[in-house]
Amino acid sequence: MSNATPARIDRAALERIIQRAAELQTAERDTGDGLTSDELMALGREVGIPGQYLQQALLEERTRLGSIGAAGLFERVTGPGEIAAQRVVRGDPAGVEQALLRWIEKNELLCVQRQQAGRITWEPIGGMQAAFRRSTAAFGSGKRPFMLSRVATVSATILPLESGYTHVALSADTRKVRNEYVGAGAALAGAGVAGTAALVALGALLPLALLPLPVAFGVGYGVLRRFAPAVARIQLGLERALDFLEQGGATPQHQLPDRNAGILGLLADEVRKALKS
């Protein structure tokens, strides 16, 4: 008689099971129209949820911003010009800010454009600096792909919440990437129109002259559709940075070492990393 291996439960099924179990647990209590924070914490203790995680989720819900939706017909057809992600993480704002700066510097082809208290903006780097960082990433220990190099800017807003918690909101300007796909699609559609006009001018039969139109519009629409995967990759890049902060990437400011500024400091840091790997 063989030992049957228990079937594994995937992530989606696990989330549904936990959500349903929570619904069954809360159904036994009369919650009325809602719960206070203290009642929610007490309910969490009953079902075995650690208080720190419930407190973090509660703060995240309180600070949740509305999702950036399509502003008009153009964005509904082509795609968003800006995407965002947010998270409540443990740590003080200064430590979270420094951790985010280190993460972006190490894992993305971006440099600080402007930095104020609680607000940072990055822009893509280019030239030798970008080539050097790509080469060190290829030959060094870092294997993470660059996901935000095509955006126009990335912005971060860091706000303190209750003691020990910080709200981080990231946004990426995707209009530059969108314009590239829209321009390529429009150029293909325009080529189809020009081809049809040329055939008509040459006296071709109308059915034959119209053939370039559906082909050009179809190919142009296919190019435009490739913008959606690009947006998904940028969204993943934002979430990846927040994952790092959520998993304890923030370090208290007094524990951070002094860093050299400028390109020479960057070169020295990258050489040290390459020697250690």
Tab-separated table of C-alpha atoms in Angstrom:
chain	number	residue	atom	x	y	z
A	1	MET	CA	0.000	0.000	0.000
A	2	SER	CA	1.672	3.208	-1.175
A	3	ASN	CA	1.733	6.364	0.882
A	4	ALA	CA	-0.358	9.004	-0.868
A	5	THR	CA	1.332	12.401	-1.051
A	6	PRO	CA	-0.960	15.161	0.239
A	7	ALA	CA	-2.055	17.535	-2.510
A	8	ARG	CA	-0.377	20.946	-2.296
A	9	ILE	CA	-2.522	24.064	-2.101
A	10	ASP	CA	-1.481	26.875	-4.416
A	11	ARG	CA	-1.275	30.540	-3.421
A	12	ALA	CA	-4.631	31.565	-4.920
A	13	ALA	CA	-6.474	28.706	-3.215
A	14	LEU	CA	-4.727	29.462	0.081
A	15	GLU	CA	-5.892	33.087	-0.021
A	16	ARG	CA	-9.472	31.994	-0.753
A	17	ILE	CA	-9.408	29.477	2.107
A	18	ILE	CA	-8.049	32.012	4.596
A	19	GLN	CA	-10.552	34.649	3.474
A	20	ARG	CA	-13.436	32.191	3.768
A	21	ALA	CA	-12.283	31.009	7.187
A	22	ALA	CA	-12.137	34.618	8.355
A	23	GLU	CA	-15.668	35.199	7.024
A	24	LEU	CA	-16.954	32.152	8.917
A	25	GLN	CA	-15.183	33.275	12.089
A	26	THR	CA	-16.529	36.826	11.939
A	27	ALA	CA	-20.030	35.577	11.039
A	28	GLU	CA	-20.286	34.117	14.536
A	29	ARG	CA	-19.932	37.607	15.985
A	30	ASP	CA	-22.414	40.443	15.573
A	31	THR	CA	-20.207	43.121	14.025
A	32	GLY	CA	-23.090	45.442	13.119
A	33	ASP	CA	-22.114	48.068	10.573
A	34	GLY	CA	-18.441	47.861	11.498
A	35	LEU	CA	-15.796	47.438	14.168
A	36	THR	CA	-13.640	49.815	16.129
A	37	SER	CA	-9.861	49.451	16.034
A	38	ASP	CA	-9.810	47.836	19.479
A	39	GLU	CA	-12.543	45.370	18.494
A	40	LEU	CA	-10.645	44.504	15.338
A	41	MET	CA	-7.453	43.868	17.304
A	42	ALA	CA	-9.374	41.684	19.757
A	43	LEU	CA	-10.917	39.718	16.904
A	44	GLY	CA	-7.483	39.252	15.391
A	45	ARG	CA	-6.168	37.832	18.648
A	46	GLU	CA	-9.063	35.367	18.708
A	47	VAL	CA	-8.232	33.998	15.267
A	48	GLY	CA	-4.499	33.942	15.967
A	49	ILE	CA	-3.285	36.869	13.851
A	50	PRO	CA	-0.183	38.518	15.403
A	51	GLY	CA	-0.924	42.047	16.543
A	52	GLN	CA	1.935	43.670	14.623
A	53	TYR	CA	0.667	42.344	11.287
A	54	LEU	CA	-2.917	43.340	12.011
A	55	GLN	CA	-1.776	46.808	13.068
A	56	GLN	CA	0.248	47.180	9.870
A	57	ALA	CA	-2.703	46.074	7.723
A	58	LEU	CA	-4.997	48.473	9.589
A	59	LEU	CA	-2.671	51.412	8.969
A	60	GLU	CA	-2.353	50.420	5.321
A	61	GLU	CA	-6.129	50.444	4.919
A	62	ARG	CA	-6.436	53.845	6.605
A	63	THR	CA	-3.813	55.399	4.341
A	64	ARG	CA	-4.945	53.695	1.139
A	65	LEU	CA	-5.076	56.069	-1.801
A	66	GLY	CA	-7.483	55.776	-4.683
A	67	SER	CA	-6.033	53.944	-7.660
A	68	ILE	CA	-4.962	56.039	-10.616
A	69	GLY	CA	-7.587	55.372	-13.265
A	70	ALA	CA	-7.901	56.323	-16.888
A	71	ALA	CA	-8.541	60.061	-17.100
A	72	GLY	CA	-10.150	60.088	-20.535
A	73	LEU	CA	-10.866	58.238	-23.750
A	74	PHE	CA	-7.248	58.420	-24.902
A	75	GLU	CA	-5.935	56.719	-21.765
A	76	ARG	CA	-8.705	54.132	-21.823
A	77	VAL	CA	-7.697	53.181	-25.373
A	78	THR	CA	-3.910	53.411	-25.095
A	79	GLY	CA	-3.145	52.795	-21.411
A	80	PRO	CA	-2.258	54.758	-18.258
A	81	GLY	CA	0.211	57.613	-18.224
A	82	GLU	CA	1.024	57.019	-14.556
A	83	ILE	CA	0.979	53.972	-12.298
A	84	ALA	CA	1.331	53.783	-8.533
A	85	ALA	CA	1.917	51.414	-5.633
A	86	GLN	CA	1.817	51.952	-1.881
A	87	ARG	CA	2.582	50.094	1.296
A	88	VAL	CA	2.800	50.556	5.062
A	89	VAL	CA	6.179	49.298	6.290
A	90	ARG	CA	7.820	49.016	9.678
A	91	GLY	CA	10.573	51.521	10.401
A	92	ASP	CA	11.142	55.222	10.929
A	93	PRO	CA	10.850	57.561	7.905
A	94	ALA	CA	14.577	58.371	7.833
A	95	GLY	CA	15.575	54.713	7.765
A	96	VAL	CA	12.936	53.851	5.165
A	97	GLU	CA	14.059	56.737	2.966
A	98	GLN	CA	17.709	55.680	3.091
A	99	ALA	CA	16.806	52.046	2.417
A	100	LEU	CA	14.746	53.060	-0.619
A	101	LEU	CA	17.590	55.210	-1.937
A	102	ARG	CA	20.021	52.303	-1.608
A	103	TRP	CA	17.613	49.897	-3.311
A	104	ILE	CA	16.986	52.183	-6.303
A	105	GLU	CA	20.698	52.938	-6.670
A	106	LYS	CA	21.616	49.246	-6.621
A	107	ASN	CA	18.768	47.689	-8.601
A	108	GLU	CA	17.562	50.327	-11.085
A	109	LEU	CA	19.110	52.585	-13.724
A	110	LEU	CA	17.911	55.726	-11.962
A	111	CYS	CA	19.516	58.667	-10.196
A	112	VAL	CA	18.076	61.200	-7.782
A	113	GLN	CA	16.555	64.157	-9.602
A	114	ARG	CA	15.302	65.977	-6.506
A	115	GLN	CA	15.147	65.122	-2.820
A	116	GLN	CA	13.163	66.885	-0.123
A	117	ALA	CA	11.949	65.847	3.298
A	118	GLY	CA	9.571	62.951	2.676
A	119	ARG	CA	9.690	63.342	-1.120
A	120	ILE	CA	12.172	61.895	-3.645
A	121	THR	CA	12.147	61.970	-7.443
A	122	TRP	CA	14.384	59.852	-9.693
A	123	GLU	CA	15.133	60.055	-13.407
A	124	PRO	CA	16.871	57.579	-15.755
A	125	ILE	CA	20.640	57.686	-16.063
A	126	GLY	CA	22.398	57.389	-19.395
A	127	GLY	CA	25.758	57.311	-21.066
A	128	MET	CA	28.785	55.746	-19.395
A	129	GLN	CA	27.147	55.636	-15.993
A	130	ALA	CA	24.283	53.464	-17.267
A	131	ALA	CA	26.666	51.244	-19.257
A	132	PHE	CA	28.922	50.780	-16.229
A	133	ARG	CA	26.030	49.873	-13.971
A	134	ARG	CA	24.718	47.378	-16.518
A	135	SER	CA	28.142	45.755	-16.786
A	136	THR	CA	28.593	45.483	-13.028
A	137	ALA	CA	25.114	43.981	-12.730
A	138	ALA	CA	25.943	41.441	-15.444
A	139	PHE	CA	29.278	40.346	-13.963
A	140	GLY	CA	28.566	40.985	-10.300
A	141	SER	CA	26.418	39.194	-7.781
A	142	GLY	CA	23.246	41.104	-8.610
A	143	LYS	CA	20.916	39.121	-10.880
A	144	ARG	CA	17.822	41.300	-10.646
A	145	PRO	CA	16.673	42.847	-13.946
A	146	PHE	CA	16.228	46.592	-14.281
A	147	MET	CA	12.484	47.273	-14.460
A	148	LEU	CA	12.129	51.064	-14.222
A	149	SER	CA	14.709	52.242	-16.744
A	150	ARG	CA	12.134	53.251	-19.384
A	151	VAL	CA	9.993	55.553	-17.240
A	152	ALA	CA	10.316	59.336	-17.366
A	153	THR	CA	10.416	59.732	-13.571
A	154	VAL	CA	9.773	57.754	-10.398
A	155	SER	CA	8.468	59.573	-7.324
A	156	ALA	CA	8.297	58.472	-3.706
A	157	THR	CA	6.317	60.034	-0.870
A	158	ILE	CA	7.291	58.882	2.633
A	159	LEU	CA	5.005	59.802	5.525
A	160	PRO	CA	5.319	58.874	9.216
A	161	LEU	CA	2.362	57.122	10.821
A	162	GLU	CA	2.141	55.697	14.303
A	163	SER	CA	5.373	54.951	16.134
A	164	GLY	CA	7.378	52.397	14.177
A	165	TYR	CA	5.335	52.557	10.949
A	166	THR	CA	5.818	54.532	7.734
A	167	HIS	CA	3.622	54.909	4.659
A	168	VAL	CA	5.442	54.744	1.313
A	169	ALA	CA	3.740	55.683	-1.978
A	170	LEU	CA	5.570	55.205	-5.284
A	171	SER	CA	4.464	56.451	-8.695
A	172	ALA	CA	6.004	56.125	-12.161
A	173	ASP	CA	5.426	58.414	-15.146
A	174	THR	CA	4.817	56.070	-18.104
A	175	ARG	CA	3.868	58.697	-20.692
A	176	LYS	CA	7.253	58.456	-22.410
A	177	VAL	CA	6.899	54.692	-22.902
A	178	ARG	CA	3.272	55.063	-23.971
A	179	ASN	CA	4.152	57.710	-26.554
A	180	GLU	CA	6.737	55.355	-28.075
A	181	TYR	CA	4.137	52.644	-28.640
A	182	VAL	CA	1.458	55.108	-29.780
A	183	GLY	CA	3.913	56.711	-32.208
A	184	ALA	CA	4.937	53.362	-33.671
A	185	GLY	CA	1.316	52.269	-34.061
A	186	ALA	CA	0.313	55.582	-35.638
A	187	ALA	CA	3.249	55.399	-38.065
A	188	LEU	CA	2.174	51.944	-39.236
A	189	ALA	CA	-1.429	53.085	-39.636
A	190	GLY	CA	-0.249	56.139	-41.562
A	191	ALA	CA	1.819	53.929	-43.839
A	192	GLY	CA	-1.309	51.917	-44.620
A	193	VAL	CA	-3.257	55.061	-45.479
A	194	ALA	CA	-0.401	56.301	-47.675
A	195	GLY	CA	-0.210	52.946	-49.440
A	196	THR	CA	-3.937	52.988	-50.161
A	197	ALA	CA	-3.740	56.562	-51.458
A	198	ALA	CA	-0.839	55.636	-53.737
A	199	LEU	CA	-2.694	52.637	-55.168
A	200	VAL	CA	-5.794	54.746	-55.795
A	201	ALA	CA	-3.668	57.364	-57.554
A	202	LEU	CA	-2.160	54.659	-59.748
A	203	GLY	CA	-5.641	53.560	-60.772
A	204	ALA	CA	-5.729	50.248	-58.934
A	205	LEU	CA	-9.046	48.567	-58.313
A	206	LEU	CA	-10.678	49.763	-55.094
A	207	PRO	CA	-10.682	46.338	-53.341
A	208	LEU	CA	-6.975	45.991	-54.098
A	209	ALA	CA	-6.245	49.573	-53.048
A	210	LEU	CA	-7.940	49.048	-49.681
A	211	LEU	CA	-5.864	45.980	-48.783
A	212	PRO	CA	-3.047	47.919	-47.021
A	213	LEU	CA	-5.513	49.534	-44.585
A	214	PRO	CA	-6.618	46.520	-42.498
A	215	VAL	CA	-3.099	45.102	-42.526
A	216	ALA	CA	-1.523	48.361	-41.340
A	217	PHE	CA	-4.196	49.045	-38.722
A	218	GLY	CA	-3.958	45.471	-37.433
A	219	VAL	CA	-0.179	45.589	-37.095
A	220	GLY	CA	-0.358	49.062	-35.535
A	221	TYR	CA	-2.900	47.892	-32.967
A	222	GLY	CA	-0.689	44.898	-32.202
A	223	VAL	CA	2.224	47.236	-31.488
A	224	LEU	CA	0.035	49.370	-29.213
A	225	ARG	CA	-1.079	46.277	-27.307
A	226	ARG	CA	2.544	45.653	-26.318
A	227	PHE	CA	2.310	48.660	-23.996
A	228	ALA	CA	0.279	46.631	-21.472
A	229	PRO	CA	3.140	44.185	-20.688
A	230	ALA	CA	5.490	47.158	-20.345
A	231	VAL	CA	3.128	48.715	-17.783
A	232	ALA	CA	2.907	45.415	-15.906
A	233	ARG	CA	6.701	45.243	-15.714
A	234	ILE	CA	6.941	48.790	-14.366
A	235	GLN	CA	4.238	48.008	-11.807
A	236	LEU	CA	6.233	44.956	-10.742
A	237	GLY	CA	9.311	47.145	-10.353
A	238	LEU	CA	7.462	49.435	-7.940
A	239	GLU	CA	6.062	46.505	-5.972
A	240	ARG	CA	9.511	44.910	-5.832
A	241	ALA	CA	10.968	47.985	-4.132
A	242	LEU	CA	8.102	48.003	-1.628
A	243	ASP	CA	8.631	44.287	-0.979
A	244	PHE	CA	12.221	45.050	-0.009
A	245	LEU	CA	11.104	47.707	2.467
A	246	GLU	CA	8.345	45.491	3.855
A	247	GLN	CA	10.751	42.603	4.409
A	248	GLY	CA	12.926	44.667	6.726
A	249	GLY	CA	15.152	46.572	4.337
A	250	ALA	CA	14.920	49.800	6.357
A	251	THR	CA	17.895	50.487	8.627
A	252	PRO	CA	17.920	53.153	11.358
A	253	GLN	CA	19.681	56.246	10.092
A	254	HIS	CA	22.398	56.186	12.757
A	255	GLN	CA	23.490	52.734	11.546
A	256	LEU	CA	24.087	53.803	7.943
A	257	PRO	CA	27.710	54.232	6.808
A	258	ASP	CA	28.904	57.445	5.177
A	259	ARG	CA	28.832	57.331	1.377
A	260	ASN	CA	31.036	59.059	-1.176
A	261	ALA	CA	29.254	61.387	-3.578
A	262	GLY	CA	29.494	61.614	-7.347
A	263	ILE	CA	30.694	59.280	-10.075
A	264	LEU	CA	33.995	58.494	-8.308
A	265	GLY	CA	32.112	57.273	-5.263
A	266	LEU	CA	29.877	55.153	-7.480
A	267	LEU	CA	32.903	53.622	-9.226
A	268	ALA	CA	34.609	52.850	-5.924
A	269	ASP	CA	31.481	51.212	-4.517
A	270	GLU	CA	30.948	49.069	-7.610
A	271	VAL	CA	34.619	47.960	-7.665
A	272	ARG	CA	34.412	46.953	-4.001
A	273	LYS	CA	31.236	44.965	-4.689
A	274	ALA	CA	32.873	43.207	-7.652
A	275	LEU	CA	35.940	42.291	-5.584
A	276	LYS	CA	33.792	40.867	-2.793
A	277	SER	CA	31.686	38.716	-5.140
